[in-house]
Coordinates of C-alpha atoms in Angstrom, one line a residue:
Chain A
M1 CA 21.8 29.3 -15.2
K2 CA 23.5 26.1 -16.2
P3 CA 20.5 24.2 -17.6
S4 CA 19.5 27.2 -19.7
L5 CA 23.0 27.3 -21.3
L6 CA 22.8 23.7 -22.0
I7 CA 19.4 24.1 -23.7
I8 CA 20.8 26.8 -25.9
A9 CA 23.8 24.6 -26.8
L10 CA 21.4 21.8 -27.5
C11 CA 19.3 24.0 -29.7
L12 CA 22.5 25.1 -31.6
S13 CA 23.6 21.6 -32.1
G14 CA 20.1 20.8 -33.3
T15 CA 20.3 23.4 -36.0
M16 CA 23.7 22.1 -36.9
L17 CA 22.3 18.7 -37.2
K18 CA 19.6 20.0 -39.5
A19 CA 22.0 21.8 -41.7
Q20 CA 24.1 18.7 -42.0
T21 CA 21.2 16.4 -42.9
T22 CA 19.9 18.8 -45.5
K23 CA 23.3 18.7 -47.1
T24 CA 23.2 14.9 -47.3
D25 CA 19.6 15.1 -48.5
T26 CA 18.7 13.4 -51.8
G27 CA 17.8 16.7 -53.5
N28 CA 21.2 18.1 -52.7
T29 CA 23.2 15.5 -54.6
D30 CA 22.8 18.0 -57.5
A31 CA 24.2 20.9 -55.5
L32 CA 27.1 18.8 -54.4
L33 CA 27.8 17.6 -57.9
K34 CA 27.7 21.1 -59.1
S35 CA 30.1 22.3 -56.4
L36 CA 32.5 19.6 -57.3
S37 CA 32.7 20.3 -61.0
T38 CA 34.8 23.5 -61.6
P39 CA 34.2 24.4 -65.2
D40 CA 37.2 25.9 -67.0
K41 CA 36.1 29.4 -67.4
A42 CA 38.4 30.4 -70.2
E43 CA 37.3 27.5 -72.4
P44 CA 38.0 28.4 -76.0
V45 CA 35.1 28.7 -78.5
I46 CA 35.4 26.0 -81.2
A47 CA 34.5 25.9 -84.8
T48 CA 34.0 29.6 -85.4
F49 CA 34.3 28.6 -89.0
K50 CA 34.3 25.1 -90.5
A51 CA 37.4 25.6 -92.7
T52 CA 40.4 27.8 -93.0
R53 CA 38.8 29.4 -96.1
L54 CA 35.5 31.1 -96.8
I55 CA 35.2 32.2 -100.4
L56 CA 37.8 34.9 -100.8
S57 CA 39.1 35.3 -97.3
Q58 CA 41.0 33.1 -95.0
T59 CA 39.4 32.5 -91.6
T60 CA 40.8 32.6 -88.1
E61 CA 40.7 28.8 -88.1
T62 CA 44.0 26.9 -88.2
V63 CA 44.8 23.4 -89.1
K64 CA 45.6 21.4 -85.9
K65 CA 48.9 19.8 -85.1
K66 CA 50.1 17.2 -87.6
E67 CA 47.1 17.7 -89.8
L68 CA 47.3 18.5 -93.5
N69 CA 44.6 20.4 -95.2
F70 CA 44.4 19.8 -99.0
L71 CA 42.6 22.6 -100.9
V72 CA 41.2 22.7 -104.4
I73 CA 39.7 26.0 -105.3
H74 CA 38.2 26.7 -108.7
R75 CA 36.6 29.7 -110.4
F76 CA 34.8 29.3 -113.7
G77 CA 34.4 32.0 -116.3
D78 CA 31.9 34.8 -116.5
I79 CA 28.3 33.7 -116.4
G80 CA 27.0 36.8 -118.2
G81 CA 28.5 39.7 -120.1
G82 CA 30.7 39.4 -123.2
G83 CA 32.6 36.3 -122.0
G84 CA 29.5 34.4 -120.7
G85 CA 26.3 33.2 -122.1
G86 CA 25.3 30.0 -123.8
K87 CA 28.4 29.7 -126.0
T88 CA 30.6 29.1 -122.9
L89 CA 27.8 27.2 -121.1
W90 CA 27.5 30.3 -118.8
G91 CA 31.2 30.3 -117.9
L92 CA 31.6 26.6 -117.3
D93 CA 33.8 26.1 -120.3
N94 CA 36.3 28.6 -118.9
S95 CA 38.4 28.7 -115.8
S96 CA 39.5 32.0 -114.5
D97 CA 41.6 30.5 -111.8
I98 CA 42.5 27.2 -110.2
Y99 CA 44.3 26.9 -106.9
I100 CA 45.8 23.8 -105.3
G101 CA 47.1 24.3 -101.8
F102 CA 48.3 22.6 -98.7
E103 CA 48.2 23.8 -95.1
Y104 CA 50.0 21.9 -92.4
G105 CA 49.7 22.3 -88.7
I106 CA 53.1 22.6 -87.0
S107 CA 51.2 23.2 -83.8
D108 CA 47.5 23.6 -83.1
N109 CA 47.9 27.3 -83.6
F110 CA 50.6 27.6 -86.1
N111 CA 50.3 26.6 -89.8
I112 CA 52.6 26.7 -92.8
D113 CA 50.7 27.1 -96.1
F114 CA 51.8 26.5 -99.6
G115 CA 49.8 26.9 -102.8
R116 CA 49.8 27.6 -106.5
S117 CA 47.4 29.4 -108.7
K118 CA 46.8 28.9 -112.4
Y119 CA 46.6 32.7 -112.9
E120 CA 50.1 33.9 -113.5
Q121 CA 51.4 30.7 -112.1
L122 CA 51.6 32.4 -108.7
L123 CA 53.3 30.4 -106.0
E124 CA 52.6 31.3 -102.4
L125 CA 54.2 30.5 -99.1
G126 CA 52.5 31.6 -95.9
L127 CA 52.6 31.4 -92.2
K128 CA 49.4 31.6 -90.1
Y129 CA 49.3 32.0 -86.4
N130 CA 46.3 32.0 -84.1
F131 CA 47.3 34.5 -81.4
L132 CA 44.1 34.5 -79.5
H133 CA 41.1 32.3 -79.1
Q134 CA 37.6 33.5 -78.3
T135 CA 36.5 32.2 -75.0
V136 CA 33.2 30.9 -73.8
D137 CA 33.1 33.4 -70.8
D138 CA 34.0 36.3 -73.1
S139 CA 37.3 37.0 -71.3
S140 CA 38.5 37.1 -74.8
P141 CA 35.6 38.2 -77.0
V142 CA 37.3 37.5 -80.4
A143 CA 39.7 35.2 -82.0
I144 CA 42.7 36.8 -83.7
T145 CA 44.9 35.1 -86.3
G146 CA 47.8 36.7 -88.1
L147 CA 48.8 35.8 -91.6
V148 CA 52.1 36.5 -93.5
K149 CA 52.4 35.5 -97.1
T150 CA 54.8 35.9 -99.9
G151 CA 53.8 35.4 -103.5
F152 CA 56.2 34.7 -106.3
K153 CA 55.6 34.6 -110.1
P154 CA 58.2 32.2 -111.5
Y155 CA 57.6 32.8 -115.2
H156 CA 57.3 35.7 -117.5
V157 CA 53.8 36.8 -117.1
N158 CA 51.8 38.7 -119.7
T159 CA 53.2 42.1 -118.5
A160 CA 56.7 40.9 -119.2
V161 CA 58.0 43.5 -116.8
F162 CA 59.8 41.4 -114.3
D163 CA 63.4 41.8 -115.1
N164 CA 64.7 41.1 -111.7
Y165 CA 63.7 38.2 -109.6
G166 CA 63.0 40.5 -106.8
D167 CA 60.3 42.2 -108.9
R168 CA 58.4 39.0 -108.9
F169 CA 57.6 39.0 -105.2
S170 CA 54.6 40.3 -103.4
Y171 CA 53.9 40.3 -99.7
L172 CA 50.8 40.2 -97.6
L173 CA 50.4 41.0 -93.9
E174 CA 47.0 40.3 -92.5
A175 CA 45.2 40.2 -89.2
I176 CA 42.0 38.3 -89.0
I177 CA 39.5 39.0 -86.2
A178 CA 36.5 36.8 -85.8
R179 CA 33.7 36.3 -83.4
K180 CA 31.2 33.5 -83.1
F181 CA 28.1 35.4 -82.0
S182 CA 25.9 32.3 -81.7
P183 CA 26.3 28.7 -82.8
A184 CA 24.8 29.8 -86.1
L185 CA 26.4 33.2 -86.7
S186 CA 30.1 34.0 -87.1
L187 CA 31.5 37.2 -88.4
Q188 CA 35.0 38.4 -89.2
I189 CA 36.9 41.4 -90.4
A190 CA 40.4 41.3 -91.8
P191 CA 42.6 44.3 -92.3
S192 CA 45.5 43.6 -94.5
Y193 CA 48.5 45.3 -96.1
I194 CA 49.8 44.3 -99.5
L195 CA 53.2 45.1 -100.9
N196 CA 54.0 44.4 -104.6
N197 CA 57.7 44.7 -105.5
S198 CA 56.4 45.8 -108.9
P199 CA 52.9 47.2 -108.7
F200 CA 50.4 45.0 -110.3
P201 CA 48.8 45.5 -112.8
F202 CA 51.7 47.3 -114.2
I203 CA 50.1 50.6 -115.1
A204 CA 51.4 54.1 -114.5
G205 CA 50.0 55.5 -111.2
N206 CA 49.6 52.1 -109.5
E207 CA 50.8 52.0 -105.9
K208 CA 53.2 49.4 -104.7
R209 CA 51.5 49.1 -101.5
F210 CA 48.0 49.6 -100.1
F211 CA 45.7 48.6 -97.3
S212 CA 42.6 46.6 -97.7
L213 CA 39.8 45.4 -95.5
A214 CA 37.8 42.2 -95.8
A215 CA 34.5 41.5 -94.1
A216 CA 33.0 38.0 -94.1
G217 CA 30.4 36.0 -92.3
R218 CA 28.7 32.7 -92.0
L219 CA 25.1 32.0 -91.1
K220 CA 24.4 28.3 -90.5
F221 CA 20.9 27.2 -91.4
S222 CA 21.4 23.5 -90.6
K223 CA 24.0 21.6 -88.6
R224 CA 26.1 21.1 -91.7
M225 CA 25.1 23.9 -94.0
G226 CA 25.5 27.6 -94.0
I227 CA 25.4 30.7 -96.1
V228 CA 28.7 32.5 -96.5
V229 CA 29.3 36.0 -97.6
D230 CA 32.7 37.5 -98.3
Y231 CA 33.6 41.1 -99.3
V232 CA 36.9 42.8 -99.8
H233 CA 37.7 46.5 -100.2
P234 CA 41.1 47.7 -101.2
F235 CA 41.9 51.2 -100.0
S236 CA 43.8 52.1 -103.1
S237 CA 43.2 55.5 -104.7
F238 CA 44.5 54.1 -107.9
R239 CA 42.0 51.3 -107.9
N240 CA 39.2 53.5 -106.7
N241 CA 39.8 56.2 -109.3
S242 CA 41.0 54.4 -112.4
I243 CA 38.5 54.4 -115.2
D244 CA 40.3 52.2 -117.7
P245 CA 40.7 49.5 -116.5
K246 CA 38.0 49.9 -113.9
F247 CA 38.4 48.0 -110.7
Y248 CA 35.7 46.5 -108.5
N249 CA 35.5 45.3 -105.0
G250 CA 35.3 41.5 -104.5
L251 CA 32.1 40.1 -103.3
G252 CA 31.3 36.4 -103.0
V253 CA 28.2 34.6 -101.7
G254 CA 28.0 30.9 -101.3
I255 CA 26.8 27.9 -99.5
E256 CA 29.1 25.9 -97.2
I257 CA 28.5 22.2 -96.7
E258 CA 30.3 20.1 -94.2
T259 CA 30.3 16.4 -94.8
G260 CA 32.4 15.1 -91.9
G261 CA 35.7 15.0 -93.6
H262 CA 35.3 17.5 -96.3
V263 CA 34.1 21.1 -96.4
F264 CA 32.7 22.3 -99.7
T265 CA 31.8 25.8 -100.7
I266 CA 29.8 26.4 -103.8
N267 CA 29.9 30.1 -104.5
F268 CA 29.4 33.0 -106.9
S269 CA 31.8 35.8 -107.0
N270 CA 32.8 38.6 -109.3
T271 CA 36.6 38.2 -108.6
Q272 CA 38.2 36.0 -111.1
Y273 CA 41.1 35.0 -108.9
I274 CA 41.7 33.0 -105.8
S275 CA 44.9 34.4 -104.2
E276 CA 44.8 37.7 -102.3
F277 CA 47.7 38.9 -104.5
N278 CA 45.5 38.6 -107.6
Y279 CA 42.1 39.5 -106.4
L280 CA 43.1 42.5 -104.3
N281 CA 45.3 43.8 -107.0
D282 CA 43.2 43.2 -110.0
T283 CA 39.5 42.5 -109.8
E284 CA 38.2 44.0 -113.0
S285 CA 34.9 42.2 -113.3
S286 CA 31.6 43.4 -111.9
W287 CA 28.5 41.7 -110.6
G288 CA 26.4 44.4 -112.4
K289 CA 27.7 43.4 -115.8
G290 CA 27.0 39.7 -115.4
Q291 CA 30.7 39.2 -114.8
F292 CA 30.3 36.8 -111.9
R293 CA 31.1 33.2 -111.9
L294 CA 30.5 29.9 -110.2
G295 CA 33.3 28.7 -108.0
F296 CA 33.9 26.0 -105.4
T297 CA 36.3 25.2 -102.6
I298 CA 37.0 21.7 -101.5
S299 CA 38.9 21.4 -98.2
R300 CA 39.9 17.9 -97.0
I301 CA 41.8 17.3 -93.8
F302 CA 44.3 14.5 -93.6
D303 CA 45.5 13.4 -90.1
F304 CA 49.0 12.4 -89.3
N305 CA 48.5 12.0 -85.6
K306 CA 49.2 8.5 -84.3
K307 CA 46.0 6.6 -84.1
H308 CA 44.7 4.2 -81.5
K309 CA 46.3 5.3 -78.3
N310 CA 45.6 2.8 -75.7
Y311 CA 44.2 4.2 -72.5
Chain B
M1 CA 25.0 15.5 -16.9
K2 CA 22.6 13.5 -19.1
H3 CA 22.1 16.7 -21.1
I4 CA 25.8 16.6 -22.0
G5 CA 25.4 13.0 -23.2
L6 CA 22.5 14.1 -25.4
I7 CA 24.6 16.9 -26.9
I8 CA 27.5 14.6 -27.6
L9 CA 25.1 12.2 -29.3
A10 CA 23.5 15.1 -31.3
W11 CA 27.0 16.1 -32.5
L12 CA 28.0 12.6 -33.4
I13 CA 25.0 11.8 -35.6
P14 CA 25.6 14.4 -38.4
N15 CA 29.3 13.5 -38.4
L16 CA 28.5 9.9 -39.0
A17 CA 26.0 10.8 -41.7
G18 CA 28.6 13.0 -43.4
Q19 CA 30.9 10.1 -43.8
D20 CA 28.4 8.2 -45.9
I21 CA 28.9 10.5 -48.8
Y22 CA 31.6 9.7 -51.3
V23 CA 32.8 12.0 -54.0
C24 CA 35.0 11.8 -57.0
K25 CA 36.3 14.8 -59.0
N26 CA 38.3 13.0 -61.6
A27 CA 36.2 10.1 -62.9
V28 CA 37.5 8.7 -66.1
I29 CA 35.0 8.1 -68.9
T30 CA 36.0 6.7 -72.2
L31 CA 34.0 6.4 -75.4
Y32 CA 34.8 3.7 -77.9
S33 CA 33.3 2.5 -81.1
K34 CA 34.7 0.3 -83.8
A35 CA 33.7 1.3 -87.2
P36 CA 34.8 0.1 -90.7
I37 CA 36.7 3.3 -91.5
E38 CA 37.6 5.0 -88.3
D39 CA 37.5 3.9 -84.7
I40 CA 36.1 6.5 -82.3
D41 CA 38.2 6.7 -79.2
A42 CA 37.9 9.5 -76.6
R43 CA 38.6 10.0 -73.0
T44 CA 38.1 12.4 -70.2
D45 CA 39.2 12.5 -66.6
R46 CA 37.0 15.4 -65.6
G47 CA 33.9 13.5 -64.7
T48 CA 32.5 14.2 -61.2
S49 CA 30.5 11.8 -59.1
V50 CA 28.7 11.7 -55.9
F51 CA 27.8 8.5 -54.2
N52 CA 25.5 8.4 -51.1
A53 CA 26.2 5.1 -49.5
T54 CA 23.3 5.5 -47.1
T55 CA 20.6 6.1 -49.7
G56 CA 22.3 4.3 -52.5
E57 CA 22.1 7.3 -54.7
L58 CA 24.7 7.7 -57.4
A59 CA 25.2 10.7 -59.7
F60 CA 27.7 11.4 -62.4
S61 CA 28.3 14.6 -64.4
V62 CA 30.7 14.9 -67.3
P63 CA 31.5 18.1 -69.3
I64 CA 31.2 17.1 -73.0
R65 CA 33.9 19.5 -74.0
S66 CA 36.4 17.7 -71.9
F67 CA 36.5 14.6 -74.1
K68 CA 39.8 14.4 -75.9
F69 CA 40.1 12.6 -79.2
D70 CA 43.2 11.7 -81.2
K71 CA 41.9 13.6 -84.2
A72 CA 41.1 17.2 -83.7
L73 CA 38.6 17.2 -86.4
M74 CA 36.7 14.3 -84.8
Q75 CA 36.7 16.2 -81.5
E76 CA 35.2 19.2 -83.3
H77 CA 32.5 17.2 -85.0
F78 CA 31.7 15.5 -81.8
N79 CA 31.1 18.8 -80.0
E80 CA 29.7 20.7 -82.9
N81 CA 27.5 18.3 -84.8
Y82 CA 26.8 15.3 -82.7
L83 CA 26.6 16.3 -79.0
E84 CA 26.1 20.0 -79.6
S85 CA 28.0 20.8 -76.5
D86 CA 27.3 24.5 -76.6
K87 CA 23.6 23.7 -76.1
Y88 CA 24.1 20.6 -73.9
P89 CA 27.4 21.0 -72.1
Q90 CA 27.0 18.2 -69.6
A91 CA 26.1 14.5 -69.7
V92 CA 24.5 13.6 -66.5
F93 CA 23.5 10.3 -64.9
K94 CA 21.4 10.1 -61.7
G95 CA 20.4 6.8 -60.2
K96 CA 20.1 4.5 -57.3
I97 CA 22.1 1.3 -56.8
T98 CA 20.6 -2.0 -56.0
G99 CA 22.7 -4.8 -54.5
T100 CA 24.3 -5.2 -51.1
T101 CA 27.5 -3.3 -50.4
D102 CA 29.3 -3.0 -47.1
L103 CA 31.8 -0.2 -47.6
S104 CA 33.4 -0.9 -44.2
K105 CA 34.7 -4.2 -45.5
D106 CA 37.2 -4.8 -48.3
G107 CA 35.7 -6.6 -51.2
S108 CA 34.2 -6.4 -54.6
Y109 CA 30.5 -6.0 -55.0
S110 CA 28.5 -6.4 -58.2
I111 CA 25.8 -3.8 -58.3
S112 CA 23.3 -2.4 -60.8
V113 CA 22.3 1.1 -61.0
T114 CA 18.9 2.3 -62.3
G115 CA 18.5 5.9 -63.2
V116 CA 18.2 8.5 -65.8
L117 CA 21.0 9.1 -68.3
D118 CA 20.7 12.6 -69.8
V119 CA 22.9 13.0 -72.9
H120 CA 22.3 15.6 -75.6
G121 CA 19.2 16.8 -73.9
V122 CA 17.5 13.4 -74.1
K123 CA 16.7 11.6 -70.9
Q124 CA 16.7 7.8 -70.9
T125 CA 16.0 5.5 -68.1
R126 CA 18.8 2.9 -67.9
T127 CA 19.9 0.1 -65.7
I128 CA 23.6 -0.2 -65.8
P129 CA 25.6 -3.1 -64.2
G130 CA 28.7 -2.1 -62.4
K131 CA 31.1 -3.0 -59.7
I132 CA 32.1 -1.4 -56.4
T133 CA 35.5 -2.3 -55.0
V134 CA 36.6 -1.5 -51.5
T135 CA 40.3 -1.9 -50.7
G136 CA 41.9 -0.5 -47.6
G137 CA 39.1 1.9 -47.1
T138 CA 39.1 3.4 -50.6
V139 CA 36.0 3.0 -52.7
S140 CA 36.1 2.7 -56.4
M141 CA 33.5 2.0 -59.0
A142 CA 33.6 0.8 -62.6
A143 CA 31.0 0.2 -65.2
E144 CA 30.7 -0.5 -68.9
F145 CA 27.7 -0.1 -71.1
M146 CA 26.5 0.7 -74.6
V147 CA 24.6 3.7 -75.7
A148 CA 22.8 3.8 -79.0
C149 CA 23.2 7.2 -80.7
K150 CA 19.6 7.2 -81.8
D151 CA 18.4 6.9 -78.2
H152 CA 19.8 10.3 -77.5
N153 CA 18.8 11.9 -80.8
I154 CA 22.3 12.0 -82.1
E155 CA 21.9 12.0 -85.8
I156 CA 24.4 10.6 -88.0
P157 CA 23.9 11.9 -91.5
T158 CA 24.0 9.5 -94.4
L159 CA 26.9 11.4 -95.8
V160 CA 29.1 10.2 -93.0
F161 CA 27.6 6.7 -93.3
H162 CA 30.4 4.3 -92.4
N163 CA 32.5 6.5 -90.1
I164 CA 30.4 6.1 -87.0
A165 CA 29.0 3.0 -85.4
E166 CA 25.4 3.2 -84.1
S167 CA 26.3 2.3 -80.6
I168 CA 29.1 3.7 -78.5
R169 CA 30.7 1.7 -75.7
I170 CA 31.1 3.8 -72.5
Q171 CA 33.5 2.9 -69.7
V172 CA 33.4 4.6 -66.4
S173 CA 35.8 4.4 -63.5
A174 CA 35.8 6.5 -60.4
N175 CA 37.8 6.5 -57.3
Y176 CA 35.9 8.0 -54.4
S177 CA 37.0 9.8 -51.3
P178 CA 34.8 10.5 -48.3
Y179 CA 33.1 13.8 -48.6
K180 CA 33.9 16.3 -45.9
A181 CA 31.6 19.3 -45.7
T182 CA 33.8 22.4 -45.6
P183 CA 32.7 24.5 -42.7

């Protein structure tokens, strides 16, 4: 009785020994290494877009803490149609709009933006906040960024209707929802609500406020280049039904090039203007009539974080 | 009675073998390169390492995403363009040390490790000099070596010419603790 028990115990300890040695086996360094590293599951997806702007839309990206993004955005004149052709060098002699802007990162997720457009001398002040990051494990499938902006026209503009200062203000409330489907493909939609203290353009029947929806995407074809497409649709019965002037939805296509410090976009779009307040309210040119233009966006990040930390 | 002796012996052997494995969950790895315009400087403390003192095997694994840079943009470029961390999330080194070490005695031992460094999906055989220090029963390891970007297929476009040096200095330091297999 006793010897048999002992033999069983011996056998058991023998299997234990075997289990132990396999663990310490050479091939199992891998398994041990793997078991030690606990990957952060909710790791955020980075670089859904390269810059805070596509062509027309803003992206879910924010400028990181203590960084300043300097933006120069330009739209030339109509390539074809009445205003285009050889006499204007296919629009290059004209500029529909020029925007110079700054975006500063108060925190990694919170930006304050300021900019000015040539068209109607529009000044803009905005706040952008990244509520939600897309995560690698899809616990959050999308990134959501909110944008609040106010636009102000400081001078008498061609409508000359702004008697009160309050009339010169416009407001934009926007949610931007983006997903990076693969390293190459990112898509976003952005519902927004616009409110003009005086409806613009100042035509009878124009609404003071309306919704609009933007859809945009990027498809990278190399590590540093991608095709970008940007489309906006205002849900405004006035804009959809008006015959004179006739309004069109904004559509832009372009190529995005990242050089390490700068992000360039070279694009074509039918909208003449750069600010949402202008192109959502008043896009009167059409791709079909040759009224599209060359445009570009230059985005350059300046870093004000202290350099050379010593570890 | 002699059976019991055997059993005790059988039990002791695996326990002794278990103590020859050392692990580290927070190995510090830094990258540094001096370049005319911008120095590259990044650090992580999320490297993991396994050191088998009996066989001399040494393995390191580092999540690329865990490297922190001073400049957020640099960190993004590092992950997005250079190391492509979504495709190659880990940098791994597996090798075997040569040199005599006696981990039961305090002291400092110069070693060299020959093995395969797998970064950015490219495996390179390397021999890396290092040092093992034993003080009061704790084992630590330190190493410093250079990695050429082109060895690991890390392309630096001509557009970014002066920003990045062609070789990156890597420093590794790990403090080990004996591995206890959890039952």
